[in-house]
mmCIF file of C-alpha atoms in Angstrom:
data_model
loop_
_atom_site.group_PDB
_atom_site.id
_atom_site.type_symbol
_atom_site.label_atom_id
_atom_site.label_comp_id
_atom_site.label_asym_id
_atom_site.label_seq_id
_atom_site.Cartn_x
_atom_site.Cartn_y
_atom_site.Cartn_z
ATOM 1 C CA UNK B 1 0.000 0.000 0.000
ATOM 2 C CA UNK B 2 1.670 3.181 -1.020
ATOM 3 C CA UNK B 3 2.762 5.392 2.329
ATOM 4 C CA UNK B 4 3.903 8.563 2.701
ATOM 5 C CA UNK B 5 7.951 8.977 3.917
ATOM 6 C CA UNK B 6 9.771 10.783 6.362
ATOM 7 C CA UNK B 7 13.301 11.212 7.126
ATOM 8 C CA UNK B 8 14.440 11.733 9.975
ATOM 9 C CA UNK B 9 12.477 10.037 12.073
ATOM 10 C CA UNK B 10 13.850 12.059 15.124
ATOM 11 C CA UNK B 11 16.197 15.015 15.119
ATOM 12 C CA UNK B 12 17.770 16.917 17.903
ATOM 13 C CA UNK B 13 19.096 20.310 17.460
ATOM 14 C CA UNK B 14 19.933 23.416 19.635
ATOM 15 C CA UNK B 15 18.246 26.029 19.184
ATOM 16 C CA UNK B 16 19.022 28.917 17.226
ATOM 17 C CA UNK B 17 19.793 25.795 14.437
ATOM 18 C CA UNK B 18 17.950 25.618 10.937
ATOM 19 C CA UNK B 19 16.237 21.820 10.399
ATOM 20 C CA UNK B 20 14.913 20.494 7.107
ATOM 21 C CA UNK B 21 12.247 17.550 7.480
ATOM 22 C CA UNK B 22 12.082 15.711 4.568
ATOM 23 C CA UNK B 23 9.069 13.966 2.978
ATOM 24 C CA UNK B 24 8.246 11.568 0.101
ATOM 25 C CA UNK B 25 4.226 11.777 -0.581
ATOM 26 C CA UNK B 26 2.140 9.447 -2.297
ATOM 27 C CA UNK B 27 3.217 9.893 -6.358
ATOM 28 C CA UNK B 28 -0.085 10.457 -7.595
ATOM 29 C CA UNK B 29 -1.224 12.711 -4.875
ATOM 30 C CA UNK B 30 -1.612 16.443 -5.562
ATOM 31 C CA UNK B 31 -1.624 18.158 -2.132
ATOM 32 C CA UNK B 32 0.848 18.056 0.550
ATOM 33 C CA UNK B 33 0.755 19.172 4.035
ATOM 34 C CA UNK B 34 2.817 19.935 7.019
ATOM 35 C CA UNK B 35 1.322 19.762 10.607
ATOM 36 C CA UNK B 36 3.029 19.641 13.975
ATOM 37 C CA UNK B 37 1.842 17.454 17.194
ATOM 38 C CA UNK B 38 3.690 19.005 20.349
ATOM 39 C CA UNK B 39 3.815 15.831 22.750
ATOM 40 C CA UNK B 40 0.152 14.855 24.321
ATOM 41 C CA UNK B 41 -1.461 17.890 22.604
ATOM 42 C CA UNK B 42 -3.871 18.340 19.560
ATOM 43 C CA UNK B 43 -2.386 18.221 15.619
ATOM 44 C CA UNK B 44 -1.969 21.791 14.292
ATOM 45 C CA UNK B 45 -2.599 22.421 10.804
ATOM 46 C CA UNK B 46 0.778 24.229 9.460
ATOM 47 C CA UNK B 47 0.759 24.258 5.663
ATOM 48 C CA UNK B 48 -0.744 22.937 2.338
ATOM 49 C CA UNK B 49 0.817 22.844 -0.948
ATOM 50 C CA UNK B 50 0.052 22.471 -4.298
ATOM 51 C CA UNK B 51 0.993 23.221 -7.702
ATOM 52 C CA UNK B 52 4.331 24.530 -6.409
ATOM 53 C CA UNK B 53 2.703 27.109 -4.386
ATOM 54 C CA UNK B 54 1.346 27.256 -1.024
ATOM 55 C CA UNK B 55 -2.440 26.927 -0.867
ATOM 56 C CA UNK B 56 -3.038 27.360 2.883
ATOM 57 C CA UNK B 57 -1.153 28.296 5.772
ATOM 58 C CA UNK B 58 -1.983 29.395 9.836
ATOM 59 C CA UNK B 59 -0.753 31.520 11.592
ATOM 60 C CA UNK B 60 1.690 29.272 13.041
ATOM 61 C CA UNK B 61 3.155 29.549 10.047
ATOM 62 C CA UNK B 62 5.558 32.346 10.275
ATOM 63 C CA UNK B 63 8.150 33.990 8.396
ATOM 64 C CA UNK B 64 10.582 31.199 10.109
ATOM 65 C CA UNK B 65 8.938 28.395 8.406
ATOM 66 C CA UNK B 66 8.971 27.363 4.561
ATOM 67 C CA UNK B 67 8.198 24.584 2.532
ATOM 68 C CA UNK B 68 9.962 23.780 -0.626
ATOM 69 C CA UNK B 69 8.992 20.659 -3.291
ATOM 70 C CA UNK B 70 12.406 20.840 -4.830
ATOM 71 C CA UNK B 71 12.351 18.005 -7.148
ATOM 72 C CA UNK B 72 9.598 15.313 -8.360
ATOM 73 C CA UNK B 73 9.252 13.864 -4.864
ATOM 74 C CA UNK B 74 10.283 15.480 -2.138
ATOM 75 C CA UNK B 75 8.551 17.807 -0.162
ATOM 76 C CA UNK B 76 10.655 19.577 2.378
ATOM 77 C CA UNK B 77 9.835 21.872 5.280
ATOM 78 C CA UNK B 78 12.304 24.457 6.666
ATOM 79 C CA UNK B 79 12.470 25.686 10.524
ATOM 80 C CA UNK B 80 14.950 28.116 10.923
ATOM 81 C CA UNK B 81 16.281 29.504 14.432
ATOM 82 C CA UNK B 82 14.537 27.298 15.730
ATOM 83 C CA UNK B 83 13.434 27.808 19.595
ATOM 84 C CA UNK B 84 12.455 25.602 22.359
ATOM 85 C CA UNK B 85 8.542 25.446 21.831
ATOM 86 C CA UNK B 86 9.180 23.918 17.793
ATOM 87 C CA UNK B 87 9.979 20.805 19.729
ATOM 88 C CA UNK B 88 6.952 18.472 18.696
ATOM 89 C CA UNK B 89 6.061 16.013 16.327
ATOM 90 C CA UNK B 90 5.923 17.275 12.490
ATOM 91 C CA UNK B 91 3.547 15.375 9.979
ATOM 92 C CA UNK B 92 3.823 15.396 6.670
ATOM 93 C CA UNK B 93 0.415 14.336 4.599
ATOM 94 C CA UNK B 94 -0.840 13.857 1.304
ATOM 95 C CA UNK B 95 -4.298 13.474 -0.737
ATOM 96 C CA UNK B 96 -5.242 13.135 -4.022
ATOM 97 C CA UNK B 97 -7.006 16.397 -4.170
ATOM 98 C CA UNK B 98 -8.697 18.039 -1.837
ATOM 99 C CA UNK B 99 -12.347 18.188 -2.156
ATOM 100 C CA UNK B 100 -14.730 17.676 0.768
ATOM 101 C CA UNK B 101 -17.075 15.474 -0.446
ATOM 102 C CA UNK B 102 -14.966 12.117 -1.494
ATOM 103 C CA UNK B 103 -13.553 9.496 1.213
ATOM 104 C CA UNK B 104 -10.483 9.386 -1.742
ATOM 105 C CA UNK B 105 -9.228 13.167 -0.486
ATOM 106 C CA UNK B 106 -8.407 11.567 2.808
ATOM 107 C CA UNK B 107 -5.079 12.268 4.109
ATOM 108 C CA UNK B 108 -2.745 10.131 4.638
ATOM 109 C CA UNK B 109 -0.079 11.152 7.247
ATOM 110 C CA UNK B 110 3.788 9.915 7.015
ATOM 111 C CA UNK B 111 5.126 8.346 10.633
ATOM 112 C CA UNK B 112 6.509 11.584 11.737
ATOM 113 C CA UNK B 113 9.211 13.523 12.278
ATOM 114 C CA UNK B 114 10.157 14.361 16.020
ATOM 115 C CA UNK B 115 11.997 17.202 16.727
ATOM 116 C CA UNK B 116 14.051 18.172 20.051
ATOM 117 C CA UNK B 117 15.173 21.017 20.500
ATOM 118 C CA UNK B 118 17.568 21.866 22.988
ATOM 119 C CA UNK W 1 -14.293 29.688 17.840
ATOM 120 C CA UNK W 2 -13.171 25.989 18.566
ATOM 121 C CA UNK W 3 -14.095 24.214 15.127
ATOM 122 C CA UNK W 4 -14.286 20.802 16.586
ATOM 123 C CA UNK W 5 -15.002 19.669 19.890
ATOM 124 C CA UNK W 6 -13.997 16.273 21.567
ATOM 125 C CA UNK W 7 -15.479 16.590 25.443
ATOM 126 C CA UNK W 8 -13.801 13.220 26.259
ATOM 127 C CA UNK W 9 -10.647 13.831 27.420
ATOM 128 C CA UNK W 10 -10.506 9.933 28.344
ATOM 129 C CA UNK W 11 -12.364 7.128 28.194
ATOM 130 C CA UNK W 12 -12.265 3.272 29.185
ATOM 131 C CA UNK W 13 -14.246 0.446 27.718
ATOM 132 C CA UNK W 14 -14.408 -2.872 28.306
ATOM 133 C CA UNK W 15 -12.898 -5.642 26.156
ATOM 134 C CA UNK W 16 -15.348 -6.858 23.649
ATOM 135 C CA UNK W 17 -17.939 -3.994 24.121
ATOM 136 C CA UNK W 18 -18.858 -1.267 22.261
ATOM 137 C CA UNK W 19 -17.571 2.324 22.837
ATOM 138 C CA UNK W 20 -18.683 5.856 21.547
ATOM 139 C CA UNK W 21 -16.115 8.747 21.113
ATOM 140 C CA UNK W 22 -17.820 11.391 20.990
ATOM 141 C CA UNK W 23 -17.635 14.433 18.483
ATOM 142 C CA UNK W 24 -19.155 18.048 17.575
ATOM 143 C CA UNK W 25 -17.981 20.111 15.180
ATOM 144 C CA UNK W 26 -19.046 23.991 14.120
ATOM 145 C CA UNK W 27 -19.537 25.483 10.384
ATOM 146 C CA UNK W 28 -21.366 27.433 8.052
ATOM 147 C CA UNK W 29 -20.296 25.673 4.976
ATOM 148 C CA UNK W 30 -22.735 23.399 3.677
ATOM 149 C CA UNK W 31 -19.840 21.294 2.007
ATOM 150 C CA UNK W 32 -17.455 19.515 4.699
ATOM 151 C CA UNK W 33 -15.811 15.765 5.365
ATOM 152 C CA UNK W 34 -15.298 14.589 8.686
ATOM 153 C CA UNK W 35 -12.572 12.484 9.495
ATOM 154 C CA UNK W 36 -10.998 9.901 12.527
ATOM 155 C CA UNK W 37 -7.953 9.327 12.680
ATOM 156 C CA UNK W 38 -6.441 6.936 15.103
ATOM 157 C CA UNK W 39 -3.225 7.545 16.881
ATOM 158 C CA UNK W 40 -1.543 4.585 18.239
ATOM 159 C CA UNK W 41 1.396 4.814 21.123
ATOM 160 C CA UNK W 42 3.656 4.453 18.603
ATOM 161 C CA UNK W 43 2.613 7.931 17.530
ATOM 162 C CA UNK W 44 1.399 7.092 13.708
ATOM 163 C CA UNK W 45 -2.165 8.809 12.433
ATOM 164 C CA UNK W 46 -4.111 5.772 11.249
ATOM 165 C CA UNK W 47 -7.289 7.270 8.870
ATOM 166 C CA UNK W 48 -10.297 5.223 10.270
ATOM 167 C CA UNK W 49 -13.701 6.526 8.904
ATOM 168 C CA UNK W 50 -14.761 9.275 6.752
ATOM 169 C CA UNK W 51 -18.146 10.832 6.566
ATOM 170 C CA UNK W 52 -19.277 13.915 3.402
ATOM 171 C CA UNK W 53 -21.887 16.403 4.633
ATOM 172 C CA UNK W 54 -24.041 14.992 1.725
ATOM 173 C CA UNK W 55 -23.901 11.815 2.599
ATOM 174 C CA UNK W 56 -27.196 10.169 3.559
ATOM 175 C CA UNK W 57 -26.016 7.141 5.107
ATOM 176 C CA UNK W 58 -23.895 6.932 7.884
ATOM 177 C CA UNK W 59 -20.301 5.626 7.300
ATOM 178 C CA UNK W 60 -19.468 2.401 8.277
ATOM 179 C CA UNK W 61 -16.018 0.706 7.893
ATOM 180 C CA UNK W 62 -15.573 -3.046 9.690
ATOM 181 C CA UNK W 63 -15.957 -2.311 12.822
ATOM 182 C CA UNK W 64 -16.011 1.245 12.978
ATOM 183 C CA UNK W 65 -19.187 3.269 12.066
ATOM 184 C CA UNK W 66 -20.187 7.193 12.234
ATOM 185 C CA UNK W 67 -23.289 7.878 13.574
ATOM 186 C CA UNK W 68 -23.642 11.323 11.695
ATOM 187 C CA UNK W 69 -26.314 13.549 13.342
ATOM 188 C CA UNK W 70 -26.147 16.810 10.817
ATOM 189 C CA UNK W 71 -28.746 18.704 12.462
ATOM 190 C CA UNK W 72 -27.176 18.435 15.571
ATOM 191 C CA UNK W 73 -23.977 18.682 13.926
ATOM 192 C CA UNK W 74 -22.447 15.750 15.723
ATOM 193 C CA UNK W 75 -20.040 12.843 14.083
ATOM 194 C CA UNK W 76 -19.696 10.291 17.128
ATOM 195 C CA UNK W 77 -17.380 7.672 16.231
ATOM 196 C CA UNK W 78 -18.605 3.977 17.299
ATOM 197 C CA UNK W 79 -15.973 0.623 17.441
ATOM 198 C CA UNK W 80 -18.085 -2.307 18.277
ATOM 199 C CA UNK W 81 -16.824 -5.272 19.858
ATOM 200 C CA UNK W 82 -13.570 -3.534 21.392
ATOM 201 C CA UNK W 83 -10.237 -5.044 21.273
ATOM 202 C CA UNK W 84 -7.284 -4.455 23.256
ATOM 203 C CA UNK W 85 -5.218 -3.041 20.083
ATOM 204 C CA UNK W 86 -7.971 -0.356 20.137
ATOM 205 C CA UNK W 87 -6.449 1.199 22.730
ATOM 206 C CA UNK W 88 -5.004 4.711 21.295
ATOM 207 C CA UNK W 89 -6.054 8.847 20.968
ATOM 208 C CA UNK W 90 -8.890 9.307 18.686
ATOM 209 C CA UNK W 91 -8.638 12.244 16.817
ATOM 210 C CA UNK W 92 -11.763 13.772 15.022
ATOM 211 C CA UNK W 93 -11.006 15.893 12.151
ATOM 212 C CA UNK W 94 -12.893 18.360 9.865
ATOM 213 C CA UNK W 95 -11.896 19.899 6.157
ATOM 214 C CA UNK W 96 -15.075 22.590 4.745
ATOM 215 C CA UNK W 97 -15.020 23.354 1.038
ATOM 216 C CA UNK W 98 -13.933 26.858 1.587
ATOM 217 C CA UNK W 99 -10.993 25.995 3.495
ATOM 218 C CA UNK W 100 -10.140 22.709 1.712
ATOM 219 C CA UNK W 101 -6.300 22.975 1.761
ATOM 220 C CA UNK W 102 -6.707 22.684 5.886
ATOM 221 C CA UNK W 103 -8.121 19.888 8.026
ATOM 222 C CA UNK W 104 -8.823 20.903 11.650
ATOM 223 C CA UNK W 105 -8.383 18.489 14.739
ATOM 224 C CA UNK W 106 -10.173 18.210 17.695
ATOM 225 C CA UNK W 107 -7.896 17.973 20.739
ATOM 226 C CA UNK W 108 -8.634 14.104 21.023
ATOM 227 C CA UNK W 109 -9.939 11.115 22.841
ATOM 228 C CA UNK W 110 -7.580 8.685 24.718
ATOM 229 C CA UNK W 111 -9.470 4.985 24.659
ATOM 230 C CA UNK W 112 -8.732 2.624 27.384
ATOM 231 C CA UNK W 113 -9.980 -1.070 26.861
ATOM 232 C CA UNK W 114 -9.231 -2.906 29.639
ATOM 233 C CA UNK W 115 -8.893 -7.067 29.686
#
């Protein structure tokens, strides 16, 4: 069943560091997404992506974040400085498109990155 | 304005029984999924059910099913016959037409199923 990649699976930094979290979607999906989990707390939306451009993005979502699709298959996401409260879980997810009304534009989330910063 | 609301913070069910996890969500769009999404302690987000706001039936997938109450505008997610591998967080999720680039999770449920 095709899955959705991403490397590393845990990263430790110190802060003030930039990180790139790496992620292979599904080929034939067109939307990609970035959302953190900070440890025993809800999943924050961070990003979508499509066409090469950024569809969505919260206000989480600052000017220290970025996303990047620099080839065919990977989809990156950039944290620079990066300061004690980024530590948290980043998913990466993908779905064919991203109507509301189809059970095929469910996302489906990689394993997870988790980064520590210290 | 929360967007979807999970009032369980926990909840335990016995082996072999049949839970409900409850969920309420809030729009104005008359176009919307709703999603769970299963969350193991190995930390992995496992898509479970899925349920369109013109949908007439209510989802059902093996042993999960969505009893979708659209007046009310309530997605309760029911596993029947509980097993111990049920045992996770339960997240409910929500993606409206006008926003359809972002899906919005509700803080989550943690199941228990005891032996």
């Amino acid at each position: 069943e095709p899955e959705v990649t991403q490397t590393p699976s845990h990263q430790v930094t110190q802060m003030g560091q930039e990180v790139i979290l790496r992620c292979v979607p599904i080929s034939n999906h067109l939307y990609f997404y970035w959302y953190r989990q900070i440890l025993g707390q809800k999943v924050e939306f961070l990003v979508s992506f499509y066409n090469n451009e950024i569809s969505e993005k919260s206000e989480i979502f600052d000017d220290q974040f970025s996303v990047e699709r620099p080839d065919g298959s990977n989809f990156t996401l950039k944290i620079r400085s990066t300061k004690l409260e980024d530590s948290a879980m980043y998913f990466c997810a993908s779905s064919p498109d991203k109507g509301t009304n189809s059970g095929a534009n469910v996302l489906t989330f990689g394993a997870g990155s988790r980064l520590t910063v210290l | 304005a929360q967007k979807i609301t999970q009032t369980q913070p926990g909840m335990f069910v016995q082996e072999k029984e049949a839970v409900t996890l409850d969920c309420t969500y809030d729009t104005s769009d008359p176009s919307y999924g709703l999603f769970w999404y299963k969350q193991p302690s190995s930390g992995e987000m496992i898509f479970l059910i899925y349920q369109g706001s013109y949908d007439q039936q209510n989802a059902t997938e093996g042993r999960y099913s969505l009893n979708f109450q659209k007046a009310r505008k309530s997605a309760n997610l029911v596993i029947s016959a509980s097993q111990l591998g049920d045992s996770a967080m339960y997240f409910c999720a929500m993606r409206e037409m006008a926003n359809a680039g972002k899906s919005t999770f509700g803080d989550g449920t943690t199941l228990t199923v005891k032996p």
